[in-house]
Structures are given as structure tokens and as C-alpha cells.
Short mmCIF file of C-alpha atoms and ligand atoms in Angstrom, two decimals:
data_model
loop_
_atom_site.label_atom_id
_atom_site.label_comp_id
_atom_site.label_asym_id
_atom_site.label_seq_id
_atom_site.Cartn_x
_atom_site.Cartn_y
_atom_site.Cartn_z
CA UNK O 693 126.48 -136.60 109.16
CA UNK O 694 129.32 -135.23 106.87
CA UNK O 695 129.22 -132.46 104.28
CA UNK O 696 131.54 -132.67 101.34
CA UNK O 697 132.01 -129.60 99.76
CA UNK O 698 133.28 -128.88 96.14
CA UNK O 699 135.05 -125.94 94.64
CA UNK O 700 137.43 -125.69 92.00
CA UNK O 701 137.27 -121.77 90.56
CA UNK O 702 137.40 -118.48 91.60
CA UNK O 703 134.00 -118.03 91.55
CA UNK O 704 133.20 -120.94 93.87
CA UNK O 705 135.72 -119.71 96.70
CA UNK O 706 133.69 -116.22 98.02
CA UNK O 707 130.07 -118.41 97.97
CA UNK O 708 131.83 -121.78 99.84
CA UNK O 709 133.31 -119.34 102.73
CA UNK O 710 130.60 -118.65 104.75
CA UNK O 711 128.57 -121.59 104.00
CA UNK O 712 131.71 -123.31 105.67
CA UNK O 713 131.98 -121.14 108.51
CA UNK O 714 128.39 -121.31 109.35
CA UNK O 715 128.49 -125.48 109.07
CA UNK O 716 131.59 -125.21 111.60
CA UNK O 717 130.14 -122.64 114.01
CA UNK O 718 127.20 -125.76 113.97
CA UNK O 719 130.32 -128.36 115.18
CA UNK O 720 129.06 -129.94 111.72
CA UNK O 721 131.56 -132.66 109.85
CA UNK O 722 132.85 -131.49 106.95
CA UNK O 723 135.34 -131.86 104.00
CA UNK O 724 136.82 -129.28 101.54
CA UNK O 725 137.40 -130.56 97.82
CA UNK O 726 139.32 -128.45 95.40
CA UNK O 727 139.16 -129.73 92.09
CA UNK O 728 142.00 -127.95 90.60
CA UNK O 729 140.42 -126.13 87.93
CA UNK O 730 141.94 -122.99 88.18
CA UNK O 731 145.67 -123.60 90.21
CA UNK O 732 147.69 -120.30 89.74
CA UNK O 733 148.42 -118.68 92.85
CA UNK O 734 146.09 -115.58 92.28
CA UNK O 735 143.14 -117.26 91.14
CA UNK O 736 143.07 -120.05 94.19
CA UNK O 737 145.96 -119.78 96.61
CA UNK O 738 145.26 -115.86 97.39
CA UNK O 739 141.55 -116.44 97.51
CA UNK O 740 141.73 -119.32 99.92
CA UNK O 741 143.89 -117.42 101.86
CA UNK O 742 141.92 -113.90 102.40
CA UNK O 743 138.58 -115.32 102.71
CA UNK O 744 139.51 -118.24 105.62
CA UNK O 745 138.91 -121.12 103.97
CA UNK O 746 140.47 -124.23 105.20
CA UNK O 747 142.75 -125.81 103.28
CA UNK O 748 141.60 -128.67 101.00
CA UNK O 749 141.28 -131.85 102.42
CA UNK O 750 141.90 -133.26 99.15
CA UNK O 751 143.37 -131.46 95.64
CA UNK O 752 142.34 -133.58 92.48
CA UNK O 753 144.45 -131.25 90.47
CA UNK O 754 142.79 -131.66 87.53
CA UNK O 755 144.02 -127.95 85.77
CA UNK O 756 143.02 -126.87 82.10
CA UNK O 757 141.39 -128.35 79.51
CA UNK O 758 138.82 -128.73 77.13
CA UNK O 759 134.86 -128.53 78.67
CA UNK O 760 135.17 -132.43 78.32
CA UNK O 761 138.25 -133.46 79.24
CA UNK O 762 138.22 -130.84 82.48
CA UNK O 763 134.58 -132.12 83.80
CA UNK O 764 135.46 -135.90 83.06
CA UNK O 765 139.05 -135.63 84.67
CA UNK O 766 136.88 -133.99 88.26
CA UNK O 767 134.27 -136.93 87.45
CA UNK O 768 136.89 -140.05 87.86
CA UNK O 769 139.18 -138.28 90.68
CA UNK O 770 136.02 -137.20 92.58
CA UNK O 771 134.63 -140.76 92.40
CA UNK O 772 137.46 -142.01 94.25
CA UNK O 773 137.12 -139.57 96.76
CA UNK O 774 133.43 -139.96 97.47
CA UNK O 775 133.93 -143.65 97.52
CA UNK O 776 136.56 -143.48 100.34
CA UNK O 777 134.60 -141.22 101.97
CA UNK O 778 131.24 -141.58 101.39
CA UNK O 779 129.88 -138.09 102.74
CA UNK O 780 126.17 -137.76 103.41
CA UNK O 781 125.33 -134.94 101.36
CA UNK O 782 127.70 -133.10 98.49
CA UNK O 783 127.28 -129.08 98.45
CA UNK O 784 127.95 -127.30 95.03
CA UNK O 785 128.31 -124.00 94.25
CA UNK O 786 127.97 -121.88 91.32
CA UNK O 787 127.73 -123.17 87.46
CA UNK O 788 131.41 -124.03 86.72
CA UNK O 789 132.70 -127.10 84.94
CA UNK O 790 133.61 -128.46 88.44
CA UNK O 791 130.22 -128.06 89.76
CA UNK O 792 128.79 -130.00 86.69
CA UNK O 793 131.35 -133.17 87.41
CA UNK O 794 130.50 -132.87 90.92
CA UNK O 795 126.37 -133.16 90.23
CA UNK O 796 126.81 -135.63 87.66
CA UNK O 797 129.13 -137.60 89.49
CA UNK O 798 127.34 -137.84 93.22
CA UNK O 799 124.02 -138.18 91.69
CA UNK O 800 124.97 -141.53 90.34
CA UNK O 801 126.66 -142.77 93.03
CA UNK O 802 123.50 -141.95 94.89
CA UNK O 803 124.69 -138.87 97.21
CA UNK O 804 122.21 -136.02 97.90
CA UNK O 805 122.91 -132.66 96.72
CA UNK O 806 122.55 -129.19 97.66
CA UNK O 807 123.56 -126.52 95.61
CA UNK O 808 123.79 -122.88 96.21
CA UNK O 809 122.68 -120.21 93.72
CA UNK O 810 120.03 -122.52 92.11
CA UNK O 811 118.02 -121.33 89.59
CA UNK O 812 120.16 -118.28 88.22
CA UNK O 813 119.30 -118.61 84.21
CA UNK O 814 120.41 -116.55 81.56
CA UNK O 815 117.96 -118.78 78.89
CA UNK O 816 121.27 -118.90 76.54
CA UNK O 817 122.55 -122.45 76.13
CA UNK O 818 125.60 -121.05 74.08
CA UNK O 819 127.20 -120.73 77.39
CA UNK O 820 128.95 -123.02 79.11
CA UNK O 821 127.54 -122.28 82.88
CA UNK O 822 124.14 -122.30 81.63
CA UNK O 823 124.29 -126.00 80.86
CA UNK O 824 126.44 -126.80 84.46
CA UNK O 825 123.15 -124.78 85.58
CA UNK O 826 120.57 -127.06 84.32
CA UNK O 827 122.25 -130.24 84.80
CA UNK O 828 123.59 -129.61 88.39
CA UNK O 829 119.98 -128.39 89.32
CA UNK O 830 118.10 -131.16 87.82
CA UNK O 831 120.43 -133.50 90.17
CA UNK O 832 119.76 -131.70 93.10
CA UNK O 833 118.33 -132.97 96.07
CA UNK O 834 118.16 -129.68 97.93
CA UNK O 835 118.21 -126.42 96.09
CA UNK O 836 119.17 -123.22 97.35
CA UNK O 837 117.89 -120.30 94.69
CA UNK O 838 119.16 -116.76 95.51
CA UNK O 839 116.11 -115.08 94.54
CA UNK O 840 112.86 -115.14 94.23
CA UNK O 841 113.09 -115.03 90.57
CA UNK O 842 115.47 -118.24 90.50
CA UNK O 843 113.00 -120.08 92.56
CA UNK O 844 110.16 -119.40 90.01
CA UNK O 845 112.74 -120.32 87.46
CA UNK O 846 112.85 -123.71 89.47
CA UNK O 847 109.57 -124.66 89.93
CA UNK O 848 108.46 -123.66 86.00
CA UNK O 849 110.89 -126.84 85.17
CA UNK O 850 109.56 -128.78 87.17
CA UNK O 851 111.66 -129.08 90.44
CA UNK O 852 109.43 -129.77 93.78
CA UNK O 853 108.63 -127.02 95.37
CA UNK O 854 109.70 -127.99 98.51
CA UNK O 855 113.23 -128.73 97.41
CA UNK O 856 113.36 -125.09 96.07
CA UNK O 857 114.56 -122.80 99.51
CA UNK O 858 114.96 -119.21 97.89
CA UNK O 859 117.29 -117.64 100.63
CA UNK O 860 119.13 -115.06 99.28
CA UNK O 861 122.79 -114.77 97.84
CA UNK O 862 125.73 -116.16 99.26
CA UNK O 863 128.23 -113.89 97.14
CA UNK O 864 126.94 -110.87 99.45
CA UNK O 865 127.76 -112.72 102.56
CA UNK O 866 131.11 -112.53 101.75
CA UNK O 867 131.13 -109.28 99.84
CA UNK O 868 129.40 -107.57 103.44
CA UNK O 869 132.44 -109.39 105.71
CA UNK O 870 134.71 -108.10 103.00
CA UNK O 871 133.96 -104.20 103.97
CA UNK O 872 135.70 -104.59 106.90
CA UNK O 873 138.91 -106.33 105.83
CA UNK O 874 138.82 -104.10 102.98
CA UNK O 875 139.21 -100.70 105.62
CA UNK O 876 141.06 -102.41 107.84
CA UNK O 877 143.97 -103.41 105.77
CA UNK O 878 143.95 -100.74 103.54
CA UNK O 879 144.33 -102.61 100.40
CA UNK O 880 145.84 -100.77 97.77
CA UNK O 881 143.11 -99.41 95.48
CA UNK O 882 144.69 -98.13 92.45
CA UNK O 883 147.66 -99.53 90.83
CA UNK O 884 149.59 -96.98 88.74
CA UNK O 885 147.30 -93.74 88.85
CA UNK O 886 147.32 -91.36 91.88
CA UNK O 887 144.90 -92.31 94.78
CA UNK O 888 141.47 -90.58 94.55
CA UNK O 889 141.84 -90.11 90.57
CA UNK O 890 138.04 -91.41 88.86
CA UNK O 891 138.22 -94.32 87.53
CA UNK O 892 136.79 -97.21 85.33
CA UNK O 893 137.20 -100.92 86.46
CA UNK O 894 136.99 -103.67 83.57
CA UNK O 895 136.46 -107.26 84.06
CA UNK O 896 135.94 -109.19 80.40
CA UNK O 897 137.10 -113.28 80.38
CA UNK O 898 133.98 -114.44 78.48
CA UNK O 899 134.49 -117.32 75.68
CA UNK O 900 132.16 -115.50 73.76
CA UNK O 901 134.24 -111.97 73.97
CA UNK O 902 138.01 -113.09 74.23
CA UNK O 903 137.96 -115.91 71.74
CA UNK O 904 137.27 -113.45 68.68
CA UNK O 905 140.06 -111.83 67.69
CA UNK O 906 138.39 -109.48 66.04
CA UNK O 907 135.48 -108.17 68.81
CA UNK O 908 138.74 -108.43 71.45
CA UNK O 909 140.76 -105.85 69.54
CA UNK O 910 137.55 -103.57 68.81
CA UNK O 911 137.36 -103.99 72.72
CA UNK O 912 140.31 -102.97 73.90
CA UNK O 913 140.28 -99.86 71.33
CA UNK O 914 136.88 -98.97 73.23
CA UNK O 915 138.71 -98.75 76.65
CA UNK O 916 141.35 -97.14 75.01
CA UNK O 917 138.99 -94.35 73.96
CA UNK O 918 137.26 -94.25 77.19
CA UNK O 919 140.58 -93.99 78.98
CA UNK O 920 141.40 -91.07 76.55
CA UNK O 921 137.83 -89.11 76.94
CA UNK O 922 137.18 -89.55 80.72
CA UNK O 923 139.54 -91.22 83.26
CA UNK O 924 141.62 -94.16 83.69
CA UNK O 925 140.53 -97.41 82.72
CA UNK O 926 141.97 -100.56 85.08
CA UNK O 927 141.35 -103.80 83.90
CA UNK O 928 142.88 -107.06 85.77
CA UNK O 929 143.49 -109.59 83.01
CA UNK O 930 142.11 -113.23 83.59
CA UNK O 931 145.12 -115.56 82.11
CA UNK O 932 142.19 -116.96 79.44
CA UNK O 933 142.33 -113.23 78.38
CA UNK O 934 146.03 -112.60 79.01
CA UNK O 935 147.13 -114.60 76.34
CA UNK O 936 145.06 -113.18 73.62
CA UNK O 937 145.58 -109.54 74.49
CA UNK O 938 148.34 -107.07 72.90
CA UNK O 939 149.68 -104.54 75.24
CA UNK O 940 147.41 -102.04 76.32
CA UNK O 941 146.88 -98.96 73.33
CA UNK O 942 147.03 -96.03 75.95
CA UNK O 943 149.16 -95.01 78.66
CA UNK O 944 145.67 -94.64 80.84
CA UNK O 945 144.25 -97.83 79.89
CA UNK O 946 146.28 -100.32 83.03
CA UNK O 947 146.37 -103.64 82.14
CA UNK O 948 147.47 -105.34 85.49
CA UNK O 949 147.10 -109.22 86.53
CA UNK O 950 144.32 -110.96 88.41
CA UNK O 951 143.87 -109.54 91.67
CA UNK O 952 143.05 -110.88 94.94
CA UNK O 953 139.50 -111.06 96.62
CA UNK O 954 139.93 -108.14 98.80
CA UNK O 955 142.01 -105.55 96.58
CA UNK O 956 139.32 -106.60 93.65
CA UNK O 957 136.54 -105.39 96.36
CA UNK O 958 138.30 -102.63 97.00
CA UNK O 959 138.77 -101.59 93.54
CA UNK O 960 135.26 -102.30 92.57
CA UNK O 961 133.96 -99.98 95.68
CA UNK O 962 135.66 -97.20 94.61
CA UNK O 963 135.39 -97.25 90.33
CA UNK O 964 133.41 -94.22 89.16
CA UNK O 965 131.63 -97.28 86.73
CA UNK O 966 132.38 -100.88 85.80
CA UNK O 967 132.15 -102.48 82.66
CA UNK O 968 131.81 -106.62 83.03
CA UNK O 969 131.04 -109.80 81.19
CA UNK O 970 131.70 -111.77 84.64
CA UNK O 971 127.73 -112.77 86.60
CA UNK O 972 129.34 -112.35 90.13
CA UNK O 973 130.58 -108.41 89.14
CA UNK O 974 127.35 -107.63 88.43
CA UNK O 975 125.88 -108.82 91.58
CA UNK O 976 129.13 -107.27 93.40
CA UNK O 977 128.64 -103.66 91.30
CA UNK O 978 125.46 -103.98 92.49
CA UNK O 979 125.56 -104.50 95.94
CA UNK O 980 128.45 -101.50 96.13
CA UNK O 981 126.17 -99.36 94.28
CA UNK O 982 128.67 -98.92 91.26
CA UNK O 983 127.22 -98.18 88.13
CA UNK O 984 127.69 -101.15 86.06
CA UNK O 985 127.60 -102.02 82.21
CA UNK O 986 127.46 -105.36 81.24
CA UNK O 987 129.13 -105.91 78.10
CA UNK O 988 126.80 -108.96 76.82
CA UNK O 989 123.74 -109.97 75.15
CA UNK O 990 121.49 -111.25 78.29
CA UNK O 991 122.69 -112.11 81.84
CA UNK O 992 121.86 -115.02 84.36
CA UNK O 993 121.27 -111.58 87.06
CA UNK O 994 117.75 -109.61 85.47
CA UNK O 995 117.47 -108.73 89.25
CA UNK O 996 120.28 -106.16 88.88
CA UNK O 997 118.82 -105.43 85.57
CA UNK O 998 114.89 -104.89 86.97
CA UNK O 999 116.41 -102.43 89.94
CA UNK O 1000 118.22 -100.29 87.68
CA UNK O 1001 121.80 -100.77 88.90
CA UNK O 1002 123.16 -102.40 85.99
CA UNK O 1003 122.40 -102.38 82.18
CA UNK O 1004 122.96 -104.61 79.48
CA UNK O 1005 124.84 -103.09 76.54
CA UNK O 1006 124.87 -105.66 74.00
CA UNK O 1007 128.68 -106.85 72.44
CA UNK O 1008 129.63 -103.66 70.28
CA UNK O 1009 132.25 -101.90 71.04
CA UNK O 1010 130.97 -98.51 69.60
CA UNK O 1011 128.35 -98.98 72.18
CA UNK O 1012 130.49 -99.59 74.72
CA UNK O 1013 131.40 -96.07 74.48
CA UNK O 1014 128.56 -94.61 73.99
CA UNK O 1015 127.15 -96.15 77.04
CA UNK O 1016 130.23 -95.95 79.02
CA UNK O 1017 130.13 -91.99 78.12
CA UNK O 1018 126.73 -91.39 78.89
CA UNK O 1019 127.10 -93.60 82.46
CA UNK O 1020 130.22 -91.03 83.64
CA UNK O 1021 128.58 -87.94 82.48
CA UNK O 1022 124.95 -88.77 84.91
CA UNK O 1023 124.68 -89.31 88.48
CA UNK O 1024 123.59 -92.87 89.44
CA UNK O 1025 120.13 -93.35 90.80
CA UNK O 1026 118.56 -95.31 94.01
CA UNK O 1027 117.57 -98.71 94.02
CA UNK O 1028 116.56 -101.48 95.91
CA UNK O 1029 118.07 -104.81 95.91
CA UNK O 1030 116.39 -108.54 96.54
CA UNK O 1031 115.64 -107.83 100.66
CA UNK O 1032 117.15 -111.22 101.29
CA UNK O 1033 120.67 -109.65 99.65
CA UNK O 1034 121.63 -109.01 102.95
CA UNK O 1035 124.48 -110.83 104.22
CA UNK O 1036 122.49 -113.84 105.91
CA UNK O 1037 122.26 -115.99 103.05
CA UNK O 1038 125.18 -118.64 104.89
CA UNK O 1039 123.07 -118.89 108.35
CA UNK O 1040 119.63 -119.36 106.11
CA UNK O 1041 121.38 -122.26 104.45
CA UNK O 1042 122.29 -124.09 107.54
CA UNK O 1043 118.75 -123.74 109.28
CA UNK O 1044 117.37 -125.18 106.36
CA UNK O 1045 119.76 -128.20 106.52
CA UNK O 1046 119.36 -128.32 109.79
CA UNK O 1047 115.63 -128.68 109.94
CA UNK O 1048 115.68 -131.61 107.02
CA UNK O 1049 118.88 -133.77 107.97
CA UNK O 1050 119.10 -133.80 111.65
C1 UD1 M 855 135.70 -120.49 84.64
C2 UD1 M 855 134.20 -120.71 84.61
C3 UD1 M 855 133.49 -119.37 84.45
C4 UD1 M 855 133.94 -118.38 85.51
C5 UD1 M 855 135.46 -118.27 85.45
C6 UD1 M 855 136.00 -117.31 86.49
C7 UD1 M 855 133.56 -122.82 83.52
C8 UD1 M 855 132.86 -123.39 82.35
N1 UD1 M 855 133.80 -121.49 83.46
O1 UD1 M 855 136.09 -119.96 83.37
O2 UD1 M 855 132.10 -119.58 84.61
O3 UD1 M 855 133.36 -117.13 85.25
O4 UD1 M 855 136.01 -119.57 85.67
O5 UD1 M 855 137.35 -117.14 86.36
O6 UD1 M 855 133.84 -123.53 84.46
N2 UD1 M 855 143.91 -120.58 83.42
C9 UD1 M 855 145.10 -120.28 83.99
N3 UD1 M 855 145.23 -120.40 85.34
C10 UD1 M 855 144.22 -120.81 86.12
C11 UD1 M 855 143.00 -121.16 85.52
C12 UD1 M 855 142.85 -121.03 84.18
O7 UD1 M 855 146.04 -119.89 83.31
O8 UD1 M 855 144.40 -120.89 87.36
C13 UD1 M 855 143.73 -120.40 81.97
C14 UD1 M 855 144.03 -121.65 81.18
O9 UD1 M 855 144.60 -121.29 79.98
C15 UD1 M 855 142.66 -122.21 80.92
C16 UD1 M 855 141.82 -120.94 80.78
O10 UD1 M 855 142.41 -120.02 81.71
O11 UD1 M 855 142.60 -123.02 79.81
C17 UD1 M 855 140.38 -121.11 81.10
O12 UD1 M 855 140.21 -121.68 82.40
P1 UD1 M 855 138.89 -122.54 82.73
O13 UD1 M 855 138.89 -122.97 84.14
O14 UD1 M 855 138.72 -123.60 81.69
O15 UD1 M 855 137.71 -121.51 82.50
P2 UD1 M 855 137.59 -119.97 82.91
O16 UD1 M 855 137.64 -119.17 81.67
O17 UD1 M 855 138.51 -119.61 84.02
#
């Protein structure tokens, strides 16, 4: 039996790491495929690096492109590769364009899949990940839905129940190991503003918010403001966002470049509030027990949502400060998180392989 796992963005990396190292601790065969989709050093070689993963067995370095040209350059390489290799099962993760070539691509070629974090809808085909979501879970053999609420989400179109395992989410497995690392190395929190200053951390890489010129620049006024009212605003630039930004319109407002796993963790755990258009932050925020606004019009995570650690604030800017003011001037509340949240999500994935393929 061999396992042929696929990753190609940064999003992929934190949820493949401990599905890996649970598969190894098992003595279980296994292969590492990195598409290529994202290739700069911070966004792959850095991640790879701080979370353990092996290195790739095989790189189809497929890079940038259009939503077409990316999934059907992952489609032919990875044919090749499952050809030669022929794995028993392919394991997906996530909803990027990489995870999309990867379903469509094994499904005809008649290997099983599992994929992790099945079921997570935001019920807004506009975005890209929503249609890797429906595709790669339709072609599914095995589907493992990190809540409760993405099983029923499964089973209401139509997937077999007993496909549908609902065991928690991977991202916290990594995000719990990550605590440690975090102290132990003490990874530098707060580039450019004295340590144990307030501040706010700002993720935003979005299609839908970047590509506008106009929303961007009303956007990065916003965190200008906020960085002028309350406290310094940090905000590591994805390239996609890089390019379309000016520099940043306040001496508090720190534009910096994409960070690593760990020092993002770090910064995340220690941000007075977050502001996000990214699904994993939210989950992350959430987890830390950062107060989190999430700078979009639904999101693929109502969990978050239904326990009252993050809020959806819509895409205005002048609401972004509102909300952002009002969020700095209260004290967060309590709340409970999905129970299965809890770290185990890896080990629950490889006992339910275990019982059906061996
Ligand atoms: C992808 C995922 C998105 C995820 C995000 C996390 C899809 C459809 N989207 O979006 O769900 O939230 O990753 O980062 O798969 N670029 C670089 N260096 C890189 C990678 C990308 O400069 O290493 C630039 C290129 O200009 C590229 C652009 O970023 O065209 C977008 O990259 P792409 O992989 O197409 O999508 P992301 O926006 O990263």
C-alpha cells in the first residue's frame, strides 16, 4: 500500500505535516508531491523546512498562471507521475488549484482519494476554492470533513455517508505542535515596533480584495487610520498583493514580506486583533483566541462565526474601522471551539485508513 500525497501552496504545507508524520510513525509507504504552485523561498522552502516535511519526492514545477493554465499544467505532469508510480490511494488537502488537478486527474485514472478538510463551504461560487471544493469532494473516495457542520454539508449533496469521517481539523494539529517551537526558539514577534507594544496583524491576498484598485487603496487608508487611532498595524504582504500595493501611508502601518510558519504563529498569538480575508487565519485567530475580523462577505469557517471568536465585516473599508475600533476598545469574550479542534485530527485520519485499507 502506498500513499501519494499532493501539495503545492502554503496552505497545503501545515495540514500535510502531521498527516505525514502520523502515516510514517505507522511504517506506511508514502510519496510527497509538490506541484510547484507557489515556489518562492518564503511561501514553500521556509514552510517545508519549519514544519518537518520531507522533501518532495518529485517537484512538477508548474509556478504561476492563469486558474486554467496552472490546474491543467499539475493535471499532465501529475499524470506522469501517477502512471510511473501508480500509488494506491492519492491524499489532497485543502481547496487550491493544485488540489483540483490532483482530484480531477486521479479520479480518471481510477485512483482513490482522500481528502482532508472536506466539506468546508462558503456557498459562493465566485471564488476560486469553492469550486476546487466541490469538484475535489465529489471525486473523493474517502472524505475527511473537519466538522460536524462540513459533514452535514456532505451528506445534503449527496456523498455516502459512510465515506464522510468528520474528525476534526488538521490545521490545529500543527498550530498545537507549533506552541512549542514557537517558545522555544523565540521567534521574533514584532518587526520594527518595540516588543510588548499592542498590535494589529493583517493578512488580505483575496482576488476579490487585491484585484480592485480602487477597494485596495480604500484598504490600506483603513489600516492607515487604525494604525493612527490605536496601535501599530503589521501586515505581511502575499507577492499577489505585493505588486499591487503603494508603500505603506503611515509610519505605524509595517508593511513587511511573507513570513514563515512559526514567526506568522507567533505574531498571530500575540496581536491585540486580526483583520483577515485568508480561511486558515480565521481558524488560527481562533484557536489562539485572537479577536478576529474577517474582511469579507461570507466565509467557508461559520464555526468560528457561531462561537463568537470571529466576525464577518463585510468589504468596506469605513467598516473596517469602525469594527476594528470597536474590537480594540472591548475585552474579548469566552468561547468554545468544535471539541474535535484539538490537535488529534492527524492520528484520527490514520485509524480511519487504517480500519478501511488494511
Ligand atoms: C492560492 C490559493 C488560495 C490560498 C493562497 C495562499 C488557489 C486558487 N488559491 O492563492 O486559496 O489562500 O494560495 O497563499 O489555488 N506568487 C509568487 N510567488 C509564489 C506564489 C505566487 O510571486 O510562490 C504570485 C504570482 O504572481 C502568482 C500570484 O502570486 O500569479 C498568485 O499565486 P497563485 O498560486 O495563483 O494563487 P494565490 O493567490 O497564492
Amino acid at each position: 500500500m502506498m500513499f501519494m500525497h499532493v501539495v503545492g501552496a502554503r496552505p497545503n504545507f501545515m495540514k500535510a505535516a502531521p498527516v505525514m508524520a502520523a502515516f510514517k510513525t505507522r511504517g506506511w509507504r508514502q510519496m510527497l508531491i509538490h506541484t510547484g504552485q507557489h515556489y518562492d523561498e518564503l511561501m514553500s522552502d521556509v514552510m517545508f523546512m519549519q514544519l518537518g516535511l520531507p522533501q518532495p519526492d518529485v517537484n512538477l514545477a508548474v509556478g504561476s498562471g492563469s486558474h486554467a493554465s496552472q490546474t491543467a499544467a499539475v493535471m499532465t505532469a501529475l499524470e506522469r507521475v501517477l502512471s510511473q508510480n501508480r500509488p494506491e490511494m492519492l491524499v489532497l488537502y485543502g481547496d487550491v488549484n493544485s488540489t483540483l488537478a490532483g482530484a480531477v486527474t486521479a479520479a480518471k485514472m481510477g485512483v482513490p482519494i482522500a481528502h482532508v478538510e472536506a466539506g468546508v463551504r462558503s456557498h459562493d461560487r465566485s471564488m476560486p476554492e469553492e469550486i476546487n471544493r466541490l469538484v475535489t469532494d465529489r471525486l473523493s473516495t474517502v472524505l475527511f470533513a473537519p466538522s460536524s457542520r462540513a459533514r452535514e454539508n456532505l451528506i445534503a449533496e449527496g456523498m455516502p455517508p459512510e465515506a464522510v469521517h468528520s474528525v476534526g481539523n488538521v490545521m490545529i494539529d500543527t498550530l498545537e505542535w507549533s506552541m512549542s517551537q514557537v517558545d522555544a526558539r523565540a521567534v521574533l514577534t514584532t518587526p520594527g515596533i518595540p516588543a510588548g507594544t499592542p498590535y494589529v496583524l493583517v493578512t488580505l491576498h483575496r482576488p476579490v480584495t487585491v484585484d480592485d484598485d480602487d477597494l485596495l487603496h480604500g484598504v490600506a487608508a483603513a489600516l492607515s487610520t487604525i494604525a493612527e487611532m490605536h496601535c501599530p498595524v503589521i501586515f505581511p504582504v502575499h507577492p499577489r498583493t505585493r505588486s499591487k500595493l503603494g508603500p505603506a501611508g503611515h509610519p505605524r502601518l509595517h508593511l513587511i514580506g511573507p513570513m514563515g510558519y512559526l514567526e506568522f504563529v507567533s505574531l498571530q498569538k500575540n496581536a491585540r486583533l486580526i483583520i483577515t480575508d485568508s480561511g486558515g487565519v480565521q481558524v488560527e485567530a481562533a484557536h489562539l483566541g485572537v479577536p478576529c475580523l474577517t474582511f469579507r462577505d461570507n466565509t467557508e469557517w461559520p464555526e468560528t462565526i457561531a462561537a463568537g471568536a470571529n466576525t464577518l465585516i463585510g468589504r468596506d473599508p469605513q467598516q473596517l474601522v469602525r469594527a476594528a475600533t470597536h474590537a480594540l476598545s472591548s475585552s474579548p469574550r469566552p468561547f468554545t471551539l468544535p471539541a474535535d479542534w484539538d490537535g488529534h485530527t492527524a492520528e484520527r485520519i490514520a485509524e480511519v485508513l487504517e480500519r478501511s485499507c488494511w
